[in-house]
Coordinates of C-alpha atoms in Angstrom, one line a residue:
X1 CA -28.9 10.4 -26.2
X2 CA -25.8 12.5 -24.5
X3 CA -27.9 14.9 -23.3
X4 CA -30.2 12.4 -21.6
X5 CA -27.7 10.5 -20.1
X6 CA -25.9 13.5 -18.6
X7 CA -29.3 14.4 -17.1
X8 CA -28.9 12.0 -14.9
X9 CA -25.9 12.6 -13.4
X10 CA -26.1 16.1 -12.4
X11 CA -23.0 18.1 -11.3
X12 CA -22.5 18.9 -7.5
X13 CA -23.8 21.9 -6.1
X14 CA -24.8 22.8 -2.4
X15 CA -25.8 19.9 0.2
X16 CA -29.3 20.4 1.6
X17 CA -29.1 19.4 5.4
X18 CA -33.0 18.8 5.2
X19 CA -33.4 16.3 2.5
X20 CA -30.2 14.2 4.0
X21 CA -32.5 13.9 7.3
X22 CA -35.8 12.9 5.0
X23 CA -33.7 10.1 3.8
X24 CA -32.2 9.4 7.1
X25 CA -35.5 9.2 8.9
X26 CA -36.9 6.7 5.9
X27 CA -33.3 4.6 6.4
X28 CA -34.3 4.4 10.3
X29 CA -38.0 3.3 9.6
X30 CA -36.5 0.9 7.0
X31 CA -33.9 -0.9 9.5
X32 CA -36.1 -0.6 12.5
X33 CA -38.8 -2.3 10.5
X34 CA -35.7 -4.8 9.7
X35 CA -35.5 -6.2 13.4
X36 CA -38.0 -4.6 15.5
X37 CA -40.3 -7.6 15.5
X38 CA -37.9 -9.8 17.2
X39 CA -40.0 -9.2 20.7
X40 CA -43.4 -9.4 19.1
X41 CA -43.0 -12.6 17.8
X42 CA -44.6 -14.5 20.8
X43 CA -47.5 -12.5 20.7
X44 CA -47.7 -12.5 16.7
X45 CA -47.4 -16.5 16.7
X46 CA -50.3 -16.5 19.4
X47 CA -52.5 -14.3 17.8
X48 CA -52.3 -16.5 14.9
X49 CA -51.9 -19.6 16.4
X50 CA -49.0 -20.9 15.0
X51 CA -45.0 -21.7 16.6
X52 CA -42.9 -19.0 17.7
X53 CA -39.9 -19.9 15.2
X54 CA -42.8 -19.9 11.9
X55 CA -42.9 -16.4 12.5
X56 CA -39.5 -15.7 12.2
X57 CA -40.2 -16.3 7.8
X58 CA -41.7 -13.1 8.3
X59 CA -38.3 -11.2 9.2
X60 CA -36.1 -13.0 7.0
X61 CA -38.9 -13.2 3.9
X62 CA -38.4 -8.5 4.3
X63 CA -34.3 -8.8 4.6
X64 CA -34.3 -11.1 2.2
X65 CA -36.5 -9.0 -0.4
X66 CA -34.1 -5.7 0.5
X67 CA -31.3 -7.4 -0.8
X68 CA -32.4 -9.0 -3.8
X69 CA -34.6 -5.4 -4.8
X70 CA -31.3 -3.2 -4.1
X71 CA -30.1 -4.0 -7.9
X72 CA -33.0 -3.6 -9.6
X73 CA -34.1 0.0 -7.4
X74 CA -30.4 1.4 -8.6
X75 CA -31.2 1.0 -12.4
X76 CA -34.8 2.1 -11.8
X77 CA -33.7 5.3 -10.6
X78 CA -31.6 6.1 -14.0
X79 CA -34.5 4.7 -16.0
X80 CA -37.5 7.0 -14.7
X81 CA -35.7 9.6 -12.2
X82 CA -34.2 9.0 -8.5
X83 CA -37.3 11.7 -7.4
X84 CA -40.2 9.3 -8.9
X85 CA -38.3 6.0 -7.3
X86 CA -37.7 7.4 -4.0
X87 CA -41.2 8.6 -3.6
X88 CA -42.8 5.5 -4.6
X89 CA -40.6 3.5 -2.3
X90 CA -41.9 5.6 0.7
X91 CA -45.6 5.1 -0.9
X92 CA -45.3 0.6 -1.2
X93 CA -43.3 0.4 2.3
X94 CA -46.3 2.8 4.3
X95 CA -49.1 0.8 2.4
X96 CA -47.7 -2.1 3.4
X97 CA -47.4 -1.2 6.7
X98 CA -50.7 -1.1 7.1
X99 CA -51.6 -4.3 5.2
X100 CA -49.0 -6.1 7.8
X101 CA -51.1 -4.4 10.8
X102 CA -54.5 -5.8 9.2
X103 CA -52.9 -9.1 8.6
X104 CA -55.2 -11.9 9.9
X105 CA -52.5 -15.1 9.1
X106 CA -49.0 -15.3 8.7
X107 CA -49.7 -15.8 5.1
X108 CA -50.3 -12.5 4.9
X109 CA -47.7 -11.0 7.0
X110 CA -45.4 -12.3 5.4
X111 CA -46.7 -11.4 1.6
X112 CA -47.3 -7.9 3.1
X113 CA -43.9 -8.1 5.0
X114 CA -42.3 -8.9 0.8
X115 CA -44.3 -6.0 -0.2
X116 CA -42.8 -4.2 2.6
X117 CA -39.1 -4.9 1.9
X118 CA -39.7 -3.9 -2.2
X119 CA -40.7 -0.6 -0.8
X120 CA -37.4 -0.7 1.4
X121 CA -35.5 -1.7 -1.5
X122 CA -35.8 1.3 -3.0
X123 CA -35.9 3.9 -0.2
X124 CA -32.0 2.4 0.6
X125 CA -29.6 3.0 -2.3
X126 CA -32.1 5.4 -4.0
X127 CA -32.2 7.6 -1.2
X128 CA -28.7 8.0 -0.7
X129 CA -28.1 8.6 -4.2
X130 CA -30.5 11.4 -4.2
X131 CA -28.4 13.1 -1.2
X132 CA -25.3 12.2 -2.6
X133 CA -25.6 13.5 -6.1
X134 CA -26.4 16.8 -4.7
X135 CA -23.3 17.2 -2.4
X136 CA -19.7 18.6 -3.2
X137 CA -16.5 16.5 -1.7
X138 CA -16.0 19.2 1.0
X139 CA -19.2 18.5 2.5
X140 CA -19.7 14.6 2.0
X141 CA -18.7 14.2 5.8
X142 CA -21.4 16.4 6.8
X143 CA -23.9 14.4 4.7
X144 CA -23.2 10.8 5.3
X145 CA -23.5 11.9 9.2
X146 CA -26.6 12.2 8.3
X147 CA -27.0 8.5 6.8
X148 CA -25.0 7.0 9.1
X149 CA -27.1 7.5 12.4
X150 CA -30.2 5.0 11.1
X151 CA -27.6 1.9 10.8
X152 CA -26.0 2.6 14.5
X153 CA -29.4 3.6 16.4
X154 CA -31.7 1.0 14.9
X155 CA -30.3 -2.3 15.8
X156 CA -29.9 -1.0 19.4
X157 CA -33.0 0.5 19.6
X158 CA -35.2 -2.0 17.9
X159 CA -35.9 -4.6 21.1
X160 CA -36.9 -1.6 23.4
X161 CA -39.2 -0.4 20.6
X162 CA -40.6 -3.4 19.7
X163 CA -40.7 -4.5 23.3
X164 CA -42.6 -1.2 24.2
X165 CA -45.3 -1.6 21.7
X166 CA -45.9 -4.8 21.7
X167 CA -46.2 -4.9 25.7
X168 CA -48.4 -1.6 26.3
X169 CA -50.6 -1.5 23.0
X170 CA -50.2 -4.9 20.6
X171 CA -48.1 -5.9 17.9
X172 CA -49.9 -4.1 15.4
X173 CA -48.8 -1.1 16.6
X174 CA -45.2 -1.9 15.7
X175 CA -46.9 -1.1 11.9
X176 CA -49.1 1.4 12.7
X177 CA -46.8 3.8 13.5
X178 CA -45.6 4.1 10.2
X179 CA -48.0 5.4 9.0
X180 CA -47.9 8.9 9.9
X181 CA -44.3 8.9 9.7
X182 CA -44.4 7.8 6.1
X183 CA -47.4 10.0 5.0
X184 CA -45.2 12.9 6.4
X185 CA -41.8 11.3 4.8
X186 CA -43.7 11.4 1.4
X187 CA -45.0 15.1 1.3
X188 CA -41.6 16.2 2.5
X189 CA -40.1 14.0 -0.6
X190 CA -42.2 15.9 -2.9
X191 CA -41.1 19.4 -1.5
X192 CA -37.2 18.3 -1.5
X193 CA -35.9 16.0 -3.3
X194 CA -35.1 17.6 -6.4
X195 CA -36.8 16.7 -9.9
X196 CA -33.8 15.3 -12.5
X197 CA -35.2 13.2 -15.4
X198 CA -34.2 9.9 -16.0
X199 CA -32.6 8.3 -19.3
X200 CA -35.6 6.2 -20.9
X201 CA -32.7 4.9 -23.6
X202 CA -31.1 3.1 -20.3
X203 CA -31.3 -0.9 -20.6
X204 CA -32.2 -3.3 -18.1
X205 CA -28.8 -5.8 -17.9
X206 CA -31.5 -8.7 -17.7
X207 CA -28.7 -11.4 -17.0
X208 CA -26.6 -9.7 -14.7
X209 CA -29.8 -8.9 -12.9
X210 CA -31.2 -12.3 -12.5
X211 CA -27.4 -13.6 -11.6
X212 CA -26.6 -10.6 -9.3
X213 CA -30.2 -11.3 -7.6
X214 CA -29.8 -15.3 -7.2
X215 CA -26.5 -14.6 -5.8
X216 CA -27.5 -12.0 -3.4
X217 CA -30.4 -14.7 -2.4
X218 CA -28.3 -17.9 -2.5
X219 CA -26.3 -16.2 0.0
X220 CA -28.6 -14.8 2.2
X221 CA -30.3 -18.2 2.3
X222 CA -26.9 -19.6 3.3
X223 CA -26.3 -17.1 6.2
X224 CA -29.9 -17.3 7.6
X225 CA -29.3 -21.3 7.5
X226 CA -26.1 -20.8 9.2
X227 CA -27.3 -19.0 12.0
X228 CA -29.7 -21.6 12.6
X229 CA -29.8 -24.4 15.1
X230 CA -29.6 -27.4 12.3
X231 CA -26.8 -25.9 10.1
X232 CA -25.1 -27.9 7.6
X233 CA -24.7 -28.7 4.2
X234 CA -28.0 -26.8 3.0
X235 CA -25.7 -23.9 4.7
X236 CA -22.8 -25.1 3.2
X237 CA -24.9 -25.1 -0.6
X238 CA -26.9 -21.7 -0.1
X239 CA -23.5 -20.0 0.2
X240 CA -21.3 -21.8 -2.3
X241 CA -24.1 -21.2 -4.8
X242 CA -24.3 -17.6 -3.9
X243 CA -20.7 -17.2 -4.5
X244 CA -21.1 -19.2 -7.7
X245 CA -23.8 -16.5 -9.1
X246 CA -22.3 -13.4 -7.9
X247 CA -19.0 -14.9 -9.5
X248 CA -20.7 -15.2 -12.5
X249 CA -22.5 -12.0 -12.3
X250 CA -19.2 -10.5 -12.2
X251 CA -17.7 -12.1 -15.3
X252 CA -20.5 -11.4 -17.1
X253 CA -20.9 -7.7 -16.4
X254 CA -17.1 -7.1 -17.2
X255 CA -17.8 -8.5 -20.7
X256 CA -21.5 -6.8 -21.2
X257 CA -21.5 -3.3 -23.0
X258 CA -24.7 -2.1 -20.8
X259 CA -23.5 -3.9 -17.0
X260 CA -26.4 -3.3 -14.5
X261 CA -23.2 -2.3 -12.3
X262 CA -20.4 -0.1 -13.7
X263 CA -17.3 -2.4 -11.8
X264 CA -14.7 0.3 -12.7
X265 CA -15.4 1.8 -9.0
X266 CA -13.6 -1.0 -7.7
X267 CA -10.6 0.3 -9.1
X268 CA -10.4 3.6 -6.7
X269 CA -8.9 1.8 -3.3
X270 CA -11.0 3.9 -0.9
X271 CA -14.3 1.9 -2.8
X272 CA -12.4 -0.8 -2.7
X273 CA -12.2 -0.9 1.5
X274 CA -16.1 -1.4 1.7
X275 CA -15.5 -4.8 0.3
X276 CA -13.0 -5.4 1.8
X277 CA -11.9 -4.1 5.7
X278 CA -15.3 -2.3 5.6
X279 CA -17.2 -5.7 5.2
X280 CA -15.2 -7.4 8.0
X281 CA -16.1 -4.1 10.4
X282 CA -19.9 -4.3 9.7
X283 CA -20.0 -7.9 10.2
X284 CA -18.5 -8.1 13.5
X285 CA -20.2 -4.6 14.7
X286 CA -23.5 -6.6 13.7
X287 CA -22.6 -9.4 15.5
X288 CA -22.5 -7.7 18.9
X289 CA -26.1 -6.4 19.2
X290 CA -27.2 -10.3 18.9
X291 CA -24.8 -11.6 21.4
X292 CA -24.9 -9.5 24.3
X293 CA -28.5 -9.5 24.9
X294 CA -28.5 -13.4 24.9
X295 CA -25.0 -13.0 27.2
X296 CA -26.9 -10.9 29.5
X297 CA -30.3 -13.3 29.6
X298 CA -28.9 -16.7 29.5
X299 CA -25.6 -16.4 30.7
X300 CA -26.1 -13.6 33.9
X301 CA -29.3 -14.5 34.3
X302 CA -31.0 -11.3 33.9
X303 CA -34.3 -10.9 32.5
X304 CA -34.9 -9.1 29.1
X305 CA -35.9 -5.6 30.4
X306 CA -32.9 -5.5 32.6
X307 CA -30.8 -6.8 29.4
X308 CA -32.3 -4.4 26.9
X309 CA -32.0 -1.3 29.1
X310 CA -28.2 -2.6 29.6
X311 CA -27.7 -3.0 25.8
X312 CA -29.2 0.8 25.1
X313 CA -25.6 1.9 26.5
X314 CA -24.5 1.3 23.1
X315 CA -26.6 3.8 21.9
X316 CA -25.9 6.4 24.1
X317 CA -21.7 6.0 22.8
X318 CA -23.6 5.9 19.3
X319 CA -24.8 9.7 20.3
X320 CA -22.4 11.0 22.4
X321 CA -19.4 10.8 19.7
X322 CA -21.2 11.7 16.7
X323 CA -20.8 15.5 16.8
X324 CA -17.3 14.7 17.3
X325 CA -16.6 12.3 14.8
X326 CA -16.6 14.6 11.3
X327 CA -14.3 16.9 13.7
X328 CA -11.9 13.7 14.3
X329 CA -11.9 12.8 10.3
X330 CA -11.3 16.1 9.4
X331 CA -8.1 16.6 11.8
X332 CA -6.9 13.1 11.1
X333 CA -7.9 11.5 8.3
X334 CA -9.5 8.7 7.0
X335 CA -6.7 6.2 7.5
X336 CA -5.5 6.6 11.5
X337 CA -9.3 6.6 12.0
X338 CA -10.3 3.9 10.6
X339 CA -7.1 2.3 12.5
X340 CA -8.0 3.2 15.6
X341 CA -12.0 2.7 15.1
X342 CA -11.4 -1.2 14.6
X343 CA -8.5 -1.3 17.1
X344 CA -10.6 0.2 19.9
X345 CA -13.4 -2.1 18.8
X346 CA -11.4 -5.2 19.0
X347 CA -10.5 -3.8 22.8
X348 CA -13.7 -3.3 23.9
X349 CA -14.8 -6.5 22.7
X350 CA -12.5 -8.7 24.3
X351 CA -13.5 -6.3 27.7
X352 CA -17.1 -7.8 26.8
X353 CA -15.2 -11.3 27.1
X354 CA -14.1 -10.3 30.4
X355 CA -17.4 -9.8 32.0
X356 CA -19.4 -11.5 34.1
X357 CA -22.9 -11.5 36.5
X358 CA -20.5 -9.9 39.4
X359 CA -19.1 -7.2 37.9
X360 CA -20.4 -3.6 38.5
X361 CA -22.9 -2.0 36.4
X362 CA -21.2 1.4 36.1
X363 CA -18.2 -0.5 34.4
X364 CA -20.4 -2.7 31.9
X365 CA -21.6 0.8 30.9
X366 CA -18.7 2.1 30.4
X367 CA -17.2 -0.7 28.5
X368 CA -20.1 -0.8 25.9
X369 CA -20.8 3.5 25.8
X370 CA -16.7 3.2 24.4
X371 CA -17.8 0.0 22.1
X372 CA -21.1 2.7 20.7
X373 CA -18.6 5.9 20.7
X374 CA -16.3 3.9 18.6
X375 CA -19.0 1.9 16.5
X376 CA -19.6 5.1 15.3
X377 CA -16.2 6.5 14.8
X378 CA -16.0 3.5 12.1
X379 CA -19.4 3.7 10.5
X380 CA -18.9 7.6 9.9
X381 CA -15.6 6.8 8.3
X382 CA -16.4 3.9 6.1
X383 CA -19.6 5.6 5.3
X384 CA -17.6 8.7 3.7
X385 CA -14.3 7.4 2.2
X386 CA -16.2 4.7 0.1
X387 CA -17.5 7.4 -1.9
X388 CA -14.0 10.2 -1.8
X389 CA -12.4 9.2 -5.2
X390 CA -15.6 7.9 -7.1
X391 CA -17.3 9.9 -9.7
X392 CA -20.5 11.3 -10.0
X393 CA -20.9 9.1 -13.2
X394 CA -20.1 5.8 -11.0
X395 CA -22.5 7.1 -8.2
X396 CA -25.1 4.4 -8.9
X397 CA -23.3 1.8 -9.2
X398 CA -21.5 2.5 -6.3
X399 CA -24.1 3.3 -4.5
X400 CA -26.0 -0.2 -5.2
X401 CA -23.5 -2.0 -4.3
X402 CA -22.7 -0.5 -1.1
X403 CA -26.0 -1.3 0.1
X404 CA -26.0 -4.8 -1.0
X405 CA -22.7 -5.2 0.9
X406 CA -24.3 -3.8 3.8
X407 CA -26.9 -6.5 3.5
X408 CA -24.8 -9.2 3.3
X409 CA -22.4 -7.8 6.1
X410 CA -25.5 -7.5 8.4
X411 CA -26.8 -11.1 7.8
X412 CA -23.5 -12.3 7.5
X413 CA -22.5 -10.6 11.2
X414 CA -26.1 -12.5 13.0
X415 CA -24.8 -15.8 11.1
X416 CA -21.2 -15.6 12.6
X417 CA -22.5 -14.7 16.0
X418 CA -24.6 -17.7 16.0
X419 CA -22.2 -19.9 14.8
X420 CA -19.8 -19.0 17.3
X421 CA -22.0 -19.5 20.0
X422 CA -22.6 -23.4 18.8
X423 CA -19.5 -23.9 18.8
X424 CA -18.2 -23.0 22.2
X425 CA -21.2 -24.5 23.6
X426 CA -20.3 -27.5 22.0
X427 CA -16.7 -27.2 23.5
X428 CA -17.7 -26.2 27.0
X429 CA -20.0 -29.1 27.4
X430 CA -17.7 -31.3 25.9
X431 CA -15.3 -30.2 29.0
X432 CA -17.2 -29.4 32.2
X433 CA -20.7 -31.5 31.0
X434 CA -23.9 -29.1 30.8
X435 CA -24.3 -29.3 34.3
X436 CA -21.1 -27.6 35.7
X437 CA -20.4 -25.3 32.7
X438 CA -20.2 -21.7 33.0
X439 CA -23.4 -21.0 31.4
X440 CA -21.7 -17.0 30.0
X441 CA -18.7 -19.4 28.8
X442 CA -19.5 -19.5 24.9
X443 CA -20.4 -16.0 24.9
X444 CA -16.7 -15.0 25.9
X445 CA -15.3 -16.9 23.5
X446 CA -17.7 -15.7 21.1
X447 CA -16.3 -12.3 22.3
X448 CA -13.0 -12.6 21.7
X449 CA -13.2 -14.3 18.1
X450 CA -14.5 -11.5 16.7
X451 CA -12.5 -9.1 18.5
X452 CA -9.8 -11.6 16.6
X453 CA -11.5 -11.0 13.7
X454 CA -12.1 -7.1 14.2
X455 CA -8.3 -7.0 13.5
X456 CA -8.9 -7.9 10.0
X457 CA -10.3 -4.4 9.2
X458 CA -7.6 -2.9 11.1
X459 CA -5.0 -5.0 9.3
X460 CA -6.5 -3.4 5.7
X461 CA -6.7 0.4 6.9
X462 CA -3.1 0.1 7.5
X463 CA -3.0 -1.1 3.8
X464 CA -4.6 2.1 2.9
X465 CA -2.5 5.4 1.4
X466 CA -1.7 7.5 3.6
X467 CA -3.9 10.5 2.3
X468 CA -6.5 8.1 1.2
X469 CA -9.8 10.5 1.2
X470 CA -8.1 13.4 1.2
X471 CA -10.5 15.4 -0.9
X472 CA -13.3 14.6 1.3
X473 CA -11.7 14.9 4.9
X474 CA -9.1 17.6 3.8
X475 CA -10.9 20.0 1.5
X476 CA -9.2 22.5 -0.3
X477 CA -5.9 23.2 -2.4
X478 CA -3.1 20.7 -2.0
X479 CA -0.2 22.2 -0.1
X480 CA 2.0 21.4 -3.4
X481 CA -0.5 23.7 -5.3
X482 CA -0.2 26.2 -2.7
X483 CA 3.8 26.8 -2.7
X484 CA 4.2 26.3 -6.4
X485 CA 1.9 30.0 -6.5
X486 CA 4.0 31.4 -4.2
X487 CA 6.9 32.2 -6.4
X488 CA 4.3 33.6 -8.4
X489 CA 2.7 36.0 -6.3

C-alpha cells in the first residue's frame, strides 16, 4: 500500500515547457468557453425562440458544474492516474462541444453545456497538478507563467471572440472551434503528459464530498442570485447555506482519517494568502472586466464594438508585462510584489472612477494597459507563492482547492460588481431623479469601492514574512548556509 501511495506523488525532476502550454491552452479553451457566449446570447435565444435572460441558465448551469466537479476531479486523479483524468477531461469537454453546436433547444444546451463544464472540471486542478508535480521550486515561476496567461487573456478576450463568431459565421461556431483544438490538445496529452499510476486503495470521502460540493453550490447559487436584478433573501439563503456546508465540510474533514482534502496546507502562510488577500485580489480583478464594458456602453454612450476594442487594452498590459514579471519576483520577492501589484491596482481603479465620455482616448488606454500590466504582476505572484512551502504530498489538495477558490473568487467578483452598481444607481436617483443623473455616476462609485476594497489584499501582503516564497523566487543556498562553509573551505 506504501509503495502505491508514493506512486502517486512522484519526486520533482525537470519542468517540461511543452506540457505547461498543453495545459495552458486547455485552461484558455476552458475559461473562454466560461464567458464567451455572453454576445451570442441574442442570437442563441432567437434561434430558439425563447428570452434573452433564459439563456443565461446555460452559462451559469457550466460555471456552476466546474465548481462543484473540482473536488471530485482532484481525488479521481489519485484514484486512476492524473494522465487517464486529464485526457478524459479533454475527451467529455470536445464532445460536448459539439453536442452544444448541434443543440436544437435550450434544453439541450444547457444538458450539453453540464456535460461541458464536467469535462472542464477536470482539465482545471488536474492539469495543473500534472505540471506541477513535475517541476522543482527553482523553476515553479517559470511554470505557473505558463498557467497564469489563460485566467488574464480570457475574460478580456472573450466578448471580441464571441462577438466575432457569432457576427460573421453563427453561434455555433463559438463550439465548433473546439473541436480541432481539443482533438489536437488530446494527441499532444497522450505524447506528454507523463504515465504515473494511481492508488486504487485511495477512498472516496463520500461526506466531505457531498458537503464540500453543496457548499461550493449553495454559494454559487447565492452569488449568481446576487448579481441579479431581484436580489434578496434567496441571495441572502444560497450564501449563508453555502457557508453553513463548507463549515461543515471543514469540521468534518479535520476529524475524518481519509479527508477528501488534506487541510494541513493551510498551515504554510504563503497557501494561506490564496484564501485570504489572494481571494480579495481575484474578486475585485474579476469585477473590472464586467463593469467597464457596461461603463463605456451605458454610461459614455458608446456602442459595444467601440467598448470592446477599448476594453482589449487590458489585454495588451496583460502581454506586455509578462516577460517581465518572473524577472520582477525573482529580484524582489513575493512580498513587495504582491504590495505593489494590489496597490497599483487600487490606483488605477480609482483613475477608472475619474473618467468620463470627454476624456482622451490615448489616456483611457494608458490607464487600463497599467490596470492589465499590473493584473498580471498579481496573478503571476499569487499563482506561484500559493504553492512555495507546500509539499509534493499536499499537492492535490492544494491544488483542488485553489481552483475552487478561484471559482468562487470569479463569481463572487461579477456578484459584487453588480451589486455595487444597484446600489449607486439607487443613490444617484434618489439625489438628481433619473432624468438629471449622470448616467457613468454608479460606475465611479463602483470604481472606487473596489479600489477600497483592493487594499484588503494589500493590507495582508504586508502581513506576509518578509522572505515568504523564498525557495521559489530566490533559488539556491541560503546566504547563512553559504558563510557558515566559508570557515571551512
Amino acid at each position: 500500500m506504501k509503495a502505491s501511495s508514493r506512486s502517486t506523488v512522484p519526486a520533482e525532476g525537470s519542468w517540461s515547457p511543452r506540457l505547461a502550454l498543453l495545459v495552458a491552452a486547455t485552461f484558455f479553451m476552458e475559461f473562454l468557453d466560461g464567458t464567451v457566449l455572453t454576445t451570442a446570447i441574442p442570437s442563441i435565444a432567437a434561434d430558439f425562440s425563447v428570452a434573452p435572460a433564459d439563456v443565461n441558465i446555460t452559462m451559469t448551469a457550466y460555471l456552476m458544474t466546474v465548481a462543484m466537479g473540482i473536488p471530485l476531479s482532484s481525488w479521481l486523479a489519485e484514484r486512476i492516474g492524473a494522465r487517464r483524468v486529464f485526457c478524459l477531461a479533454i475527451a467529455t469537454f470536445t464532445a460536448a462541444s459539439l453536442l452544444c453546436a448541434l443543440s436544437q433547444d435550450l434544453t439541450m444546451l444547457t444538458l450539453s453545456r453540464v456535460l461541458q463544464g464536467a469535462g472542464g472540471a477536470m482539465m482545471v486542478p488536474v492539469g495543473t497538478l500534472v505540471v506541477l508535480r513535475g517541476t522543482p521550486k527553482k523553476d515553479l515561476l517559470r511554470a505557473t507563467a505558463f498557467l497564469v496567461w489563460p485566467g488574464l487573456l480570457a475574460p478580456v478576450l472573450a466578448p471580441l471572440v464571441g462577438g466575432a463568431l457569432t457576427t460573421y459565421l453563427s453561434w455555433h461556431w463559438i463550439f465548433l472551434v473546439n473541436l480541432p483544438l481539443g482533438l489536437a490538445a488530446f494527441l499532444a496529452a497522450l505524447r506528454l503528459v507523463p504515465a504515473v499510476a494511481g492508488d486504487s486503495t485511495r477512498r472516496l470521502d463520500w461526506l466531505g464530498l457531498a458537503l464540500t460540493t453543496l457548499g461550493v453550490g449553495s454559494l454559487l447559487v447565492g452569488l449568481e442570485l446576487t448579481g441579479g436584478r431581484d436580489a434578496g433573501l434567496a441571495a441572502a439563503a444560497g450564501i449563508v447555506t453555502g457557508l453553513l456546508f463548507l463549515t461543515a465540510a471543514v469540521a468534518w474533514m479535520r476529524r475524518s482519517s481519509t479527508p477528501l482534502f488534506n487541510l494541513s496546507v493551510f498551515g504554510a502562510r504563503t497557501f494561506r494568502a490564496t484564501a485570504t488577500g489572494g481571494f480579495v485580489y481575484r474578486l475585485t480583478i474579476s469585477a473590472v472586466p464586467f463593469l467597464l464594458p457596461l461603463m463605456f456602453q451605458a454610461g459614455f454612450g458608446w456602442d459595444p464594438l467601440h467598448a470592446g476594442a477599448m476594453v482589449s487594452a487590458v489585454f495588451v498590459g496583460n502581454i506586455g508585462i509578462k516577460p517581465a514579471t518572473t524577472p520582477l519576483i525573482r529580484r524582489f520577492g513575493f512580498k513587495p510584489v504582491l504590495v505593489f501589484a494590489s496597490l497599483a491596482s487600487a490606483v488605477t481603479f480609482a483613475l477608472c472612477a475619474l473618467l468620463d465620455a470627454g476624456t482622451p482616448e490615448p489616456l483611457i488606454v494608458a490607464v487600463l494597459v497599467a490596470s492589465g500590466a499590473f493584473r498580471s504582476i498579481g496573478f503571476s505572484a499569487y499563482a506561484s507563492v500559493q504553492y512555495a512551502d507546500v509539499v509534493p504530498a499536499q499537492l492535490p489538495s492544494a491544488n483542488a482547492v485553489s481552483a475552487t477558490l478561484v471559482q468562487l473568487a470569479t463569481a463572487a467578483g461579477i456578484a459584487v460588481g453588480a451589486l455595487l452598481l444597484r446600489v449607486f444607481e439607487s443613490s444617484s436617483h434618489a439625489l438628481a431623479g433619473p432624468a438629471t443623473g449622470d448616467p457613468a455616476a454608479p460606475y465611479r462609485a463602483a470604481f472606487v469601492a473596489i479600489a477600497v476594497l483592493m487594499l484588503l489584499s494589500t493590507l495582508d501582503s504586508l502581513a506576509l514574512p518578509r522572505h515568504a516564497g523564498a525557495a521559489v523566487s530566490r533559488p539556491g543556498p541560503a546566504p547563512a548556509a553559504k558563510r557558515r562553509r566559508r570557515p571551512q573551505a
